[in-house]
PDB file of C-alpha atoms and ligand atoms in Angstrom:
ATOM      1  CA  MET V   2       4.919  -2.145 -13.189  1.00  0.00           C
ATOM      2  CA  GLU V   3       1.657  -0.510 -14.183  1.00  0.00           C
ATOM      3  CA  ILE V   4      -1.173  -2.219 -12.292  1.00  0.00           C
ATOM      4  CA  ARG V   5      -4.021  -1.899 -14.716  1.00  0.00           C
ATOM      5  CA  ASP V   6      -4.840  -5.223 -16.467  1.00  0.00           C
ATOM      6  CA  ARG V   7      -2.346  -7.175 -14.314  1.00  0.00           C
ATOM      7  CA  VAL V   8      -3.208 -10.311 -12.412  1.00  0.00           C
ATOM      8  CA  ALA V   9      -2.296 -10.652  -8.751  1.00  0.00           C
ATOM      9  CA  VAL V  10      -2.434 -13.307  -6.004  1.00  0.00           C
ATOM     10  CA  VAL V  11      -2.610 -11.990  -2.486  1.00  0.00           C
ATOM     11  CA  SER V  12      -2.234 -14.343   0.503  1.00  0.00           C
ATOM     12  CA  GLY V  13      -4.002 -13.388   3.686  1.00  0.00           C
ATOM     13  CA  GLY V  14      -6.344 -11.538   1.396  1.00  0.00           C
ATOM     14  CA  GLY V  15      -9.304 -12.152   3.795  1.00  0.00           C
ATOM     15  CA  SER V  16      -8.372  -9.646   6.393  1.00  0.00           C
ATOM     16  CA  GLY V  17      -6.372  -6.611   7.446  1.00  0.00           C
ATOM     17  CA  ILE V  18      -3.440  -5.548   5.277  1.00  0.00           C
ATOM     18  CA  GLY V  19      -4.125  -8.280   2.706  1.00  0.00           C
ATOM     19  CA  ARG V  20      -7.721  -7.179   2.272  1.00  0.00           C
ATOM     20  CA  ALA V  21      -6.835  -3.456   1.996  1.00  0.00           C
ATOM     21  CA  THR V  22      -4.243  -4.360  -0.692  1.00  0.00           C
ATOM     22  CA  VAL V  23      -6.651  -6.590  -2.696  1.00  0.00           C
ATOM     23  CA  LEU V  24      -9.172  -3.784  -2.710  1.00  0.00           C
ATOM     24  CA  GLU V  25      -6.618  -1.151  -3.781  1.00  0.00           C
ATOM     25  CA  LEU V  26      -5.292  -3.436  -6.561  1.00  0.00           C
ATOM     26  CA  ALA V  27      -8.859  -4.086  -7.812  1.00  0.00           C
ATOM     27  CA  ARG V  28      -9.625  -0.368  -7.823  1.00  0.00           C
ATOM     28  CA  ARG V  29      -6.627   0.176  -9.995  1.00  0.00           C
ATOM     29  CA  GLY V  30      -7.824  -2.349 -12.560  1.00  0.00           C
ATOM     30  CA  ALA V  31      -5.945  -5.516 -11.577  1.00  0.00           C
ATOM     31  CA  ARG V  32      -7.735  -8.869 -11.336  1.00  0.00           C
ATOM     32  CA  VAL V  33      -6.961 -10.423  -8.034  1.00  0.00           C
ATOM     33  CA  ILE V  34      -7.053 -13.814  -6.234  1.00  0.00           C
ATOM     34  CA  ALA V  35      -7.693 -13.230  -2.579  1.00  0.00           C
ATOM     35  CA  ALA V  36      -6.179 -16.443  -1.031  1.00  0.00           C
ATOM     36  CA  ASP V  37      -6.715 -17.160   2.536  1.00  0.00           C
ATOM     37  CA  ILE V  38      -7.085 -20.029   4.958  1.00  0.00           C
ATOM     38  CA  ASN V  39     -10.320 -18.298   6.027  1.00  0.00           C
ATOM     39  CA  LEU V  40     -12.452 -18.650   2.913  1.00  0.00           C
ATOM     40  CA  ALA V  41     -15.269 -16.599   4.415  1.00  0.00           C
ATOM     41  CA  GLY V  42     -12.909 -13.672   4.980  1.00  0.00           C
ATOM     42  CA  ALA V  43     -11.641 -13.980   1.373  1.00  0.00           C
ATOM     43  CA  GLU V  44     -15.188 -14.037   0.065  1.00  0.00           C
ATOM     44  CA  GLU V  45     -16.028 -10.983   1.987  1.00  0.00           C
ATOM     45  CA  THR V  46     -13.054  -9.203   0.436  1.00  0.00           C
ATOM     46  CA  ALA V  47     -14.175 -10.305  -2.992  1.00  0.00           C
ATOM     47  CA  ASP V  48     -17.679  -9.068  -2.270  1.00  0.00           C
ATOM     48  CA  LEU V  49     -16.389  -5.698  -1.139  1.00  0.00           C
ATOM     49  CA  ALA V  50     -14.252  -5.382  -4.250  1.00  0.00           C
ATOM     50  CA  GLY V  51     -17.220  -6.481  -6.424  1.00  0.00           C
ATOM     51  CA  ARG V  52     -19.400  -3.662  -5.024  1.00  0.00           C
ATOM     52  CA  GLU V  53     -16.866  -1.206  -6.341  1.00  0.00           C
ATOM     53  CA  GLY V  54     -16.704  -2.918  -9.767  1.00  0.00           C
ATOM     54  CA  GLY V  55     -13.493  -4.820  -8.985  1.00  0.00           C
ATOM     55  CA  ILE V  56     -12.753  -8.382 -10.181  1.00  0.00           C
ATOM     56  CA  VAL V  57     -11.649 -10.597  -7.302  1.00  0.00           C
ATOM     57  CA  ILE V  58     -11.810 -14.380  -6.856  1.00  0.00           C
ATOM     58  CA  ALA V  59     -11.816 -15.825  -3.307  1.00  0.00           C
ATOM     59  CA  ARG V  60      -9.771 -18.994  -2.859  1.00  0.00           C
ATOM     60  CA  ARG V  61      -9.117 -21.132   0.127  1.00  0.00           C
ATOM     61  CA  CYS V  62      -5.361 -21.587   0.590  1.00  0.00           C
ATOM     62  CA  ASP V  63      -3.297 -22.648   3.529  1.00  0.00           C
ATOM     63  CA  VAL V  64       0.040 -21.221   2.725  1.00  0.00           C
ATOM     64  CA  THR V  65       1.805 -23.972   4.581  1.00  0.00           C
ATOM     65  CA  HIS V  66       0.663 -26.413   1.937  1.00  0.00           C
ATOM     66  CA  THR V  67       2.649 -26.206  -1.262  1.00  0.00           C
ATOM     67  CA  GLU V  68      -0.235 -27.602  -3.344  1.00  0.00           C
ATOM     68  CA  ASP V  69      -2.516 -24.807  -2.059  1.00  0.00           C
ATOM     69  CA  LEU V  70       0.000 -22.184  -3.039  1.00  0.00           C
ATOM     70  CA  ALA V  71       0.560 -23.774  -6.387  1.00  0.00           C
ATOM     71  CA  GLY V  72      -3.290 -24.066  -6.933  1.00  0.00           C
ATOM     72  CA  ALA V  73      -3.788 -20.315  -6.175  1.00  0.00           C
ATOM     73  CA  MET V  74      -1.183 -19.380  -8.763  1.00  0.00           C
ATOM     74  CA  ALA V  75      -2.486 -21.945 -11.334  1.00  0.00           C
ATOM     75  CA  CYS V  76      -5.949 -20.405 -10.753  1.00  0.00           C
ATOM     76  CA  ALA V  77      -4.628 -17.044 -11.976  1.00  0.00           C
ATOM     77  CA  PHE V  78      -3.459 -18.583 -15.194  1.00  0.00           C
ATOM     78  CA  GLU V  79      -6.701 -20.691 -15.577  1.00  0.00           C
ATOM     79  CA  HIS V  80      -8.889 -17.626 -15.249  1.00  0.00           C
ATOM     80  CA  TRP V  81      -6.886 -14.903 -16.843  1.00  0.00           C
ATOM     81  CA  GLY V  82      -3.949 -16.530 -18.565  1.00  0.00           C
ATOM     82  CA  GLN V  83      -1.216 -14.620 -16.653  1.00  0.00           C
ATOM     83  CA  LEU V  84       0.384 -13.952 -13.278  1.00  0.00           C
ATOM     84  CA  ASP V  85       2.054 -10.664 -12.695  1.00  0.00           C
ATOM     85  CA  ILE V  86       1.968  -9.768  -8.962  1.00  0.00           C
ATOM     86  CA  VAL V  87       2.354 -12.109  -5.951  1.00  0.00           C
ATOM     87  CA  PHE V  88       1.862 -10.595  -2.527  1.00  0.00           C
ATOM     88  CA  ASN V  89       3.062 -13.081   0.145  1.00  0.00           C
ATOM     89  CA  ASN V  90       1.323 -11.487   3.136  1.00  0.00           C
ATOM     90  CA  ALA V  91      -0.352 -14.104   5.227  1.00  0.00           C
ATOM     91  CA  GLY V  92       1.053 -14.119   8.724  1.00  0.00           C
ATOM     92  CA  ILE V  93       0.472 -14.738  12.375  1.00  0.00           C
ATOM     93  CA  GLY V  94       1.720 -13.621  15.761  1.00  0.00           C
ATOM     94  CA  GLY V  95       0.924 -14.654  19.332  1.00  0.00           C
ATOM     95  CA  GLU V  96       3.802 -16.676  20.654  1.00  0.00           C
ATOM     96  CA  ASP V  97       4.816 -17.882  24.063  1.00  0.00           C
ATOM     97  CA  LEU V  98       8.287 -19.117  23.496  1.00  0.00           C
ATOM     98  CA  PHE V  99       8.863 -20.623  26.912  1.00  0.00           C
ATOM     99  CA  ALA V 100       5.563 -22.507  27.154  1.00  0.00           C
ATOM    100  CA  ASP V 101       5.613 -26.321  27.236  1.00  0.00           C
ATOM    101  CA  ASP V 102       4.253 -26.764  23.673  1.00  0.00           C
ATOM    102  CA  PRO V 103       6.724 -25.816  20.969  1.00  0.00           C
ATOM    103  CA  GLY V 104       3.902 -26.070  18.365  1.00  0.00           C
ATOM    104  CA  PRO V 105       2.798 -22.386  18.378  1.00  0.00           C
ATOM    105  CA  TRP V 106       6.266 -20.893  17.791  1.00  0.00           C
ATOM    106  CA  GLN V 107       7.031 -23.516  15.145  1.00  0.00           C
ATOM    107  CA  ARG V 108       3.796 -22.554  13.430  1.00  0.00           C
ATOM    108  CA  ILE V 109       4.925 -18.892  13.283  1.00  0.00           C
ATOM    109  CA  ILE V 110       8.099 -19.916  11.449  1.00  0.00           C
ATOM    110  CA  GLU V 111       6.075 -22.179   9.102  1.00  0.00           C
ATOM    111  CA  ILE V 112       3.619 -19.509   8.159  1.00  0.00           C
ATOM    112  CA  ASN V 113       5.657 -16.287   8.348  1.00  0.00           C
ATOM    113  CA  LEU V 114       8.942 -17.621   6.817  1.00  0.00           C
ATOM    114  CA  VAL V 115       8.800 -21.115   5.296  1.00  0.00           C
ATOM    115  CA  ALA V 116       5.554 -20.441   3.431  1.00  0.00           C
ATOM    116  CA  VAL V 117       6.957 -17.094   2.117  1.00  0.00           C
ATOM    117  CA  ILE V 118       9.927 -18.969   0.782  1.00  0.00           C
ATOM    118  CA  ASP V 119       7.832 -21.646  -0.765  1.00  0.00           C
ATOM    119  CA  ALA V 120       5.406 -19.145  -2.373  1.00  0.00           C
ATOM    120  CA  THR V 121       8.332 -17.107  -3.790  1.00  0.00           C
ATOM    121  CA  ARG V 122       9.883 -20.277  -5.181  1.00  0.00           C
ATOM    122  CA  ILE V 123       6.656 -21.297  -6.910  1.00  0.00           C
ATOM    123  CA  ALA V 124       5.910 -17.692  -8.190  1.00  0.00           C
ATOM    124  CA  VAL V 125       9.414 -17.364  -9.665  1.00  0.00           C
ATOM    125  CA  ARG V 126       8.998 -20.770 -11.456  1.00  0.00           C
ATOM    126  CA  GLU V 127       5.655 -19.782 -12.817  1.00  0.00           C
ATOM    127  CA  MET V 128       6.828 -16.320 -13.903  1.00  0.00           C
ATOM    128  CA  ARG V 129       9.911 -17.725 -15.573  1.00  0.00           C
ATOM    129  CA  ARG V 130       7.751 -20.237 -17.398  1.00  0.00           C
ATOM    130  CA  ALA V 131       5.405 -17.457 -18.619  1.00  0.00           C
ATOM    131  CA  GLY V 132       8.542 -15.372 -19.569  1.00  0.00           C
ATOM    132  CA  LYS V 133       6.994 -11.966 -18.867  1.00  0.00           C
ATOM    133  CA  GLY V 134       8.676 -11.072 -15.635  1.00  0.00           C
ATOM    134  CA  GLY V 135       6.709 -10.030 -12.466  1.00  0.00           C
ATOM    135  CA  VAL V 136       6.726  -8.518  -9.057  1.00  0.00           C
ATOM    136  CA  ILE V 137       6.783 -10.411  -5.760  1.00  0.00           C
ATOM    137  CA  ILE V 138       6.195  -8.507  -2.532  1.00  0.00           C
ATOM    138  CA  ASN V 139       6.762 -10.163   0.809  1.00  0.00           C
ATOM    139  CA  THR V 140       5.274  -8.853   4.091  1.00  0.00           C
ATOM    140  CA  ALA V 141       7.940  -8.604   6.763  1.00  0.00           C
ATOM    141  CA  SER V 142       7.705  -6.166   9.628  1.00  0.00           C
ATOM    142  CA  MET V 143       9.683  -3.567  11.454  1.00  0.00           C
ATOM    143  CA  GLY V 144      10.145  -6.549  13.797  1.00  0.00           C
ATOM    144  CA  GLY V 145      12.387  -7.930  11.060  1.00  0.00           C
ATOM    145  CA  LEU V 146      14.683  -4.995  11.435  1.00  0.00           C
ATOM    146  CA  LEU V 147      14.555  -4.449  15.185  1.00  0.00           C
ATOM    147  CA  PRO V 148      14.537  -6.757  18.220  1.00  0.00           C
ATOM    148  CA  MET V 149      11.197  -7.629  19.672  1.00  0.00           C
ATOM    149  CA  PRO V 150      11.640  -9.004  23.246  1.00  0.00           C
ATOM    150  CA  ASP V 151       7.995  -9.957  23.529  1.00  0.00           C
ATOM    151  CA  SER V 152       8.048 -11.832  20.164  1.00  0.00           C
ATOM    152  CA  PRO V 153      11.495 -13.122  19.371  1.00  0.00           C
ATOM    153  CA  VAL V 154      10.253 -15.896  17.058  1.00  0.00           C
ATOM    154  CA  TYR V 155       8.046 -13.478  15.113  1.00  0.00           C
ATOM    155  CA  ALA V 156      11.053 -11.130  14.837  1.00  0.00           C
ATOM    156  CA  ALA V 157      13.217 -13.967  13.624  1.00  0.00           C
ATOM    157  CA  SER V 158      10.683 -15.061  11.021  1.00  0.00           C
ATOM    158  CA  LYS V 159      10.407 -11.565   9.645  1.00  0.00           C
ATOM    159  CA  ALA V 160      14.202 -10.961   9.688  1.00  0.00           C
ATOM    160  CA  GLY V 161      14.355 -14.127   7.635  1.00  0.00           C
ATOM    161  CA  VAL V 162      11.865 -12.667   5.123  1.00  0.00           C
ATOM    162  CA  VAL V 163      14.000  -9.436   4.947  1.00  0.00           C
ATOM    163  CA  ASN V 164      17.266 -11.156   4.056  1.00  0.00           C
ATOM    164  CA  PHE V 165      15.622 -13.793   1.873  1.00  0.00           C
ATOM    165  CA  THR V 166      14.144 -10.876  -0.115  1.00  0.00           C
ATOM    166  CA  ARG V 167      17.337  -8.931  -0.270  1.00  0.00           C
ATOM    167  CA  SER V 168      19.184 -11.976  -1.482  1.00  0.00           C
ATOM    168  CA  LEU V 169      16.790 -12.328  -4.489  1.00  0.00           C
ATOM    169  CA  GLY V 170      17.363  -8.783  -5.764  1.00  0.00           C
ATOM    170  CA  TYR V 171      19.420 -10.174  -8.593  1.00  0.00           C
ATOM    171  CA  LEU V 172      16.341 -11.875 -10.159  1.00  0.00           C
ATOM    172  CA  ALA V 173      15.275  -8.486 -11.607  1.00  0.00           C
ATOM    173  CA  ALA V 174      18.283  -8.374 -13.878  1.00  0.00           C
ATOM    174  CA  GLN V 175      18.273 -12.046 -14.624  1.00  0.00           C
ATOM    175  CA  ASP V 176      14.552 -12.786 -15.185  1.00  0.00           C
ATOM    176  CA  GLY V 177      12.710  -9.450 -14.973  1.00  0.00           C
ATOM    177  CA  ILE V 178      11.221 -10.653 -11.652  1.00  0.00           C
ATOM    178  CA  ARG V 179      11.477  -8.003  -8.921  1.00  0.00           C
ATOM    179  CA  VAL V 180      11.229  -9.185  -5.266  1.00  0.00           C
ATOM    180  CA  ASN V 181      10.753  -6.613  -2.548  1.00  0.00           C
ATOM    181  CA  ALA V 182       9.541  -6.684   1.107  1.00  0.00           C
ATOM    182  CA  ILE V 183       7.502  -4.266   3.173  1.00  0.00           C
ATOM    183  CA  CYS V 184       8.095  -3.574   6.868  1.00  0.00           C
ATOM    184  CA  PRO V 185       5.149  -1.958   8.604  1.00  0.00           C
ATOM    185  CA  THR V 186       5.123  -0.873  12.162  1.00  0.00           C
ATOM    186  CA  PHE V 187       2.026  -1.529  14.290  1.00  0.00           C
ATOM    187  CA  THR V 188      -1.049  -1.678  12.182  1.00  0.00           C
ATOM    188  CA  ASP V 189      -4.624  -1.726  13.176  1.00  0.00           C
ATOM    189  CA  THR V 190      -5.887  -5.146  11.985  1.00  0.00           C
ATOM    190  CA  PRO V 191      -7.550  -8.120  13.662  1.00  0.00           C
ATOM    191  CA  LEU V 192      -4.029  -9.650  14.251  1.00  0.00           C
ATOM    192  CA  VAL V 193      -3.227  -6.971  16.839  1.00  0.00           C
ATOM    193  CA  ARG V 194      -6.761  -6.475  18.148  1.00  0.00           C
ATOM    194  CA  ARG V 195      -6.682 -10.067  19.321  1.00  0.00           C
ATOM    195  CA  SER V 196      -4.530  -8.956  22.216  1.00  0.00           C
ATOM    196  CA  GLY V 197      -7.249  -6.558  23.327  1.00  0.00           C
ATOM    197  CA  ASP V 198      -8.051  -2.886  22.833  1.00  0.00           C
ATOM    198  CA  GLU V 199      -6.177  -1.781  25.955  1.00  0.00           C
ATOM    199  CA  ARG V 200      -2.934  -3.476  24.812  1.00  0.00           C
ATOM    200  CA  VAL V 201      -3.313  -1.931  21.400  1.00  0.00           C
ATOM    201  CA  GLU V 202      -3.512   1.555  22.979  1.00  0.00           C
ATOM    202  CA  GLU V 203      -0.435   0.786  25.076  1.00  0.00           C
ATOM    203  CA  VAL V 204       1.692  -0.432  22.191  1.00  0.00           C
ATOM    204  CA  ALA V 205       0.511   2.369  19.894  1.00  0.00           C
ATOM    205  CA  LYS V 206       1.782   4.853  22.533  1.00  0.00           C
ATOM    206  CA  LEU V 207       5.147   3.037  22.740  1.00  0.00           C
ATOM    207  CA  VAL V 208       5.752   2.998  18.969  1.00  0.00           C
ATOM    208  CA  GLY V 209       4.365   6.513  18.179  1.00  0.00           C
ATOM    209  CA  GLY V 210       0.954   5.577  16.779  1.00  0.00           C
ATOM    210  CA  ILE V 211      -0.784   2.981  14.742  1.00  0.00           C
ATOM    211  CA  LEU V 212      -1.004   2.586  10.977  1.00  0.00           C
ATOM    212  CA  GLN V 213      -4.120   1.746   9.074  1.00  0.00           C
ATOM    213  CA  PRO V 214      -4.138  -1.260   6.696  1.00  0.00           C
ATOM    214  CA  GLU V 215      -4.670   1.231   3.834  1.00  0.00           C
ATOM    215  CA  ASP V 216      -1.347   2.984   4.721  1.00  0.00           C
ATOM    216  CA  VAL V 217       0.411  -0.329   4.197  1.00  0.00           C
ATOM    217  CA  ALA V 218      -1.513  -1.067   1.013  1.00  0.00           C
ATOM    218  CA  ALA V 219      -0.352   2.236  -0.366  1.00  0.00           C
ATOM    219  CA  GLY V 220       3.226   1.157   0.320  1.00  0.00           C
ATOM    220  CA  VAL V 221       2.617  -2.170  -1.527  1.00  0.00           C
ATOM    221  CA  ILE V 222       1.177  -0.254  -4.510  1.00  0.00           C
ATOM    222  CA  GLU V 223       4.296   2.080  -4.551  1.00  0.00           C
ATOM    223  CA  LEU V 224       6.548  -1.001  -4.466  1.00  0.00           C
ATOM    224  CA  ILE V 225       4.760  -2.626  -7.378  1.00  0.00           C
ATOM    225  CA  GLU V 226       4.794   0.531  -9.455  1.00  0.00           C
ATOM    226  CA  ASP V 227       8.418   1.539  -8.710  1.00  0.00           C
ATOM    227  CA  GLU V 228      10.724  -0.394 -11.052  1.00  0.00           C
ATOM    228  CA  SER V 229      13.890   0.912  -9.601  1.00  0.00           C
ATOM    229  CA  ARG V 230      14.430  -0.880  -6.319  1.00  0.00           C
ATOM    230  CA  ALA V 231      14.908  -4.644  -6.690  1.00  0.00           C
ATOM    231  CA  GLY V 232      15.511  -6.386  -3.403  1.00  0.00           C
ATOM    232  CA  ALA V 233      14.792  -3.191  -1.430  1.00  0.00           C
ATOM    233  CA  ILE V 234      13.019  -3.244   1.929  1.00  0.00           C
ATOM    234  CA  MET V 235      10.327  -0.484   2.368  1.00  0.00           C
ATOM    235  CA  ARG V 236       9.613   0.660   5.922  1.00  0.00           C
ATOM    236  CA  VAL V 237       6.132   2.088   6.734  1.00  0.00           C
ATOM    237  CA  THR V 238       5.904   3.935   9.955  1.00  0.00           C
ATOM    238  CA  VAL V 239       3.580   6.577  11.515  1.00  0.00           C
ATOM    239  CA  ARG V 240       6.355   8.962  12.189  1.00  0.00           C
ATOM    240  CA  GLY V 241       8.426   8.533   8.995  1.00  0.00           C
ATOM    241  CA  GLY V 242       5.861   7.549   6.398  1.00  0.00           C
ATOM    242  CA  ARG V 243       7.340   5.380   3.660  1.00  0.00           C
ATOM    243  CA  ASP V 244      11.134   5.013   3.292  1.00  0.00           C
ATOM    244  CA  TYR V 245      13.736   2.310   2.757  1.00  0.00           C
ATOM    245  CA  ALA V 246      15.924   0.353   5.083  1.00  0.00           C
ATOM    246  CA  ARG V 247      19.586   1.060   4.520  1.00  0.00           C
ATOM    247  CA  GLU V 248      21.052  -1.232   1.920  1.00  0.00           C
ATOM    248  CA  VAL V 249      23.695  -3.571   3.300  1.00  0.00           C
ATOM    249  CA  ARG V 250      26.899  -3.497   1.302  1.00  0.00           C
ATOM    250  CA  PRO V 251      29.093  -6.531   1.615  1.00  0.00           C
ATOM    251  CA  TYR V 252      32.677  -5.910   2.668  1.00  0.00           C
TER     252      TYR V 252
HETATM  253  P1  NAI B 305      -4.718 -10.311   9.848  1.00  0.00           P
HETATM  254  O1  NAI B 305      -4.839 -11.280  10.953  1.00  0.00           O
HETATM  255  O2  NAI B 305      -5.773  -9.195   9.809  1.00  0.00           O
HETATM  256  O3  NAI B 305      -4.624 -10.984   8.494  1.00  0.00           O
HETATM  257  C1  NAI B 305      -3.808 -12.106   8.273  1.00  0.00           C
HETATM  258  C2  NAI B 305      -4.559 -13.067   7.272  1.00  0.00           C
HETATM  259  O4  NAI B 305      -3.723 -14.170   7.105  1.00  0.00           O
HETATM  260  C3  NAI B 305      -5.877 -13.611   7.904  1.00  0.00           C
HETATM  261  O5  NAI B 305      -6.997 -13.439   6.979  1.00  0.00           O
HETATM  262  C4  NAI B 305      -5.580 -15.071   8.157  1.00  0.00           C
HETATM  263  O6  NAI B 305      -6.721 -15.907   7.938  1.00  0.00           O
HETATM  264  C5  NAI B 305      -4.596 -15.330   7.127  1.00  0.00           C
HETATM  265  N1  NAI B 305      -3.757 -16.560   7.409  1.00  0.00           N
HETATM  266  C6  NAI B 305      -3.301 -16.896   8.561  1.00  0.00           C
HETATM  267  N2  NAI B 305      -2.625 -18.087   8.457  1.00  0.00           N
HETATM  268  C7  NAI B 305      -2.747 -18.499   7.170  1.00  0.00           C
HETATM  269  C8  NAI B 305      -2.375 -19.560   6.403  1.00  0.00           C
HETATM  270  N3  NAI B 305      -1.774 -20.641   6.996  1.00  0.00           N
HETATM  271  N4  NAI B 305      -2.685 -19.659   5.102  1.00  0.00           N
HETATM  272  C9  NAI B 305      -3.353 -18.632   4.552  1.00  0.00           C
HETATM  273  N5  NAI B 305      -3.791 -17.599   5.168  1.00  0.00           N
HETATM  274  C10 NAI B 305      -3.490 -17.434   6.458  1.00  0.00           C
HETATM  275  O7  NAI B 305      -3.293  -9.658  10.073  1.00  0.00           O
HETATM  276  P2  NAI B 305      -2.538  -8.493   9.334  1.00  0.00           P
HETATM  277  O8  NAI B 305      -2.066  -7.579  10.437  1.00  0.00           O
HETATM  278  O9  NAI B 305      -3.184  -7.914   8.218  1.00  0.00           O
HETATM  279  O10 NAI B 305      -1.198  -9.285   8.918  1.00  0.00           O
HETATM  280  C11 NAI B 305      -0.771  -9.407   7.551  1.00  0.00           C
HETATM  281  C12 NAI B 305       0.711  -9.475   7.549  1.00  0.00           C
HETATM  282  O11 NAI B 305       1.268  -8.331   8.042  1.00  0.00           O
HETATM  283  C13 NAI B 305       1.297 -10.551   8.375  1.00  0.00           C
HETATM  284  O12 NAI B 305       2.356 -11.216   7.710  1.00  0.00           O
HETATM  285  C14 NAI B 305       1.823  -9.811   9.645  1.00  0.00           C
HETATM  286  O13 NAI B 305       2.814 -10.457  10.307  1.00  0.00           O
HETATM  287  C15 NAI B 305       2.237  -8.544   8.995  1.00  0.00           C
HETATM  288  N6  NAI B 305       2.454  -7.414   9.851  1.00  0.00           N
HETATM  289  C16 NAI B 305       1.395  -6.984  10.614  1.00  0.00           C
HETATM  290  C17 NAI B 305       1.546  -5.839  11.463  1.00  0.00           C
HETATM  291  C18 NAI B 305       0.462  -5.348  12.390  1.00  0.00           C
HETATM  292  O14 NAI B 305       0.782  -4.631  13.301  1.00  0.00           O
HETATM  293  N7  NAI B 305      -0.766  -5.712  12.148  1.00  0.00           N
HETATM  294  C19 NAI B 305       2.840  -5.150  11.470  1.00  0.00           C
HETATM  295  C20 NAI B 305       3.847  -5.691  10.635  1.00  0.00           C
HETATM  296  C21 NAI B 305       3.566  -6.746   9.845  1.00  0.00           C
END
């Protein structure tokens, strides 16, 4: 899909990978809703885009609330009469599976997986209604393809996103709606900096380096533009650049 003059909704658009993607989409002539639970972050993104001549609306949205997701997508139609691209990217980490309180791991599943399913569901319904097709990109992680002993629930949530996305590849032929996922390795964003700079250096060494949010945004742009790979899972790594996870053939 050509990005110029399209309309996009980006969740988690107030920071890190989401912000870098909002800015890149706006540079390429898309109009974007930066949706984030942190409205101040989304407003900063909109401000940064505006300084470069981009058109971005900041909107508060908790992706675990169906009405917030629906509201963000309705906002696209209200302002610009269309919705072409949905990037389901909001996500969190930071689990302690064996702690007393199960709340934190459950919240990871709610935000990283359940909300992605809900947002995709709403986006498909809206795009079907508009009848012009569209592109939905879901942020998974290399942790969705590989085990993560330190973060098993995060890994499970992202593996869920990977196979959910693969399973919807058929929508491209049926409705002209392409669903893809992106799996970055370790990326330098506030999400990973929360664990401290020393830990970041350690992990970066372990996994062969650290990506910048702009590297991931470039992958998202490629996924939007490339019409040929419905349901495909893009990997973004420091060593290998951008490539695709092996397709799983049944039987
Ligand atoms: P980040 O922390 O910089 O940005 C995440 C954004 O999501 C924040 O602005 C936050 O306010 C927002 N958010 C959190 N909960 C939300 C909710 N309930 N509703 C709406 N917005 C919410 O993190 P980063 O790294 O940019 O993460 C973006 C995505 O990339 C996440 O899905 C993450 O799991 C994924 N990812 C990150 C990697 C990394 O190493 N940083 C590697 C692979 C995937």
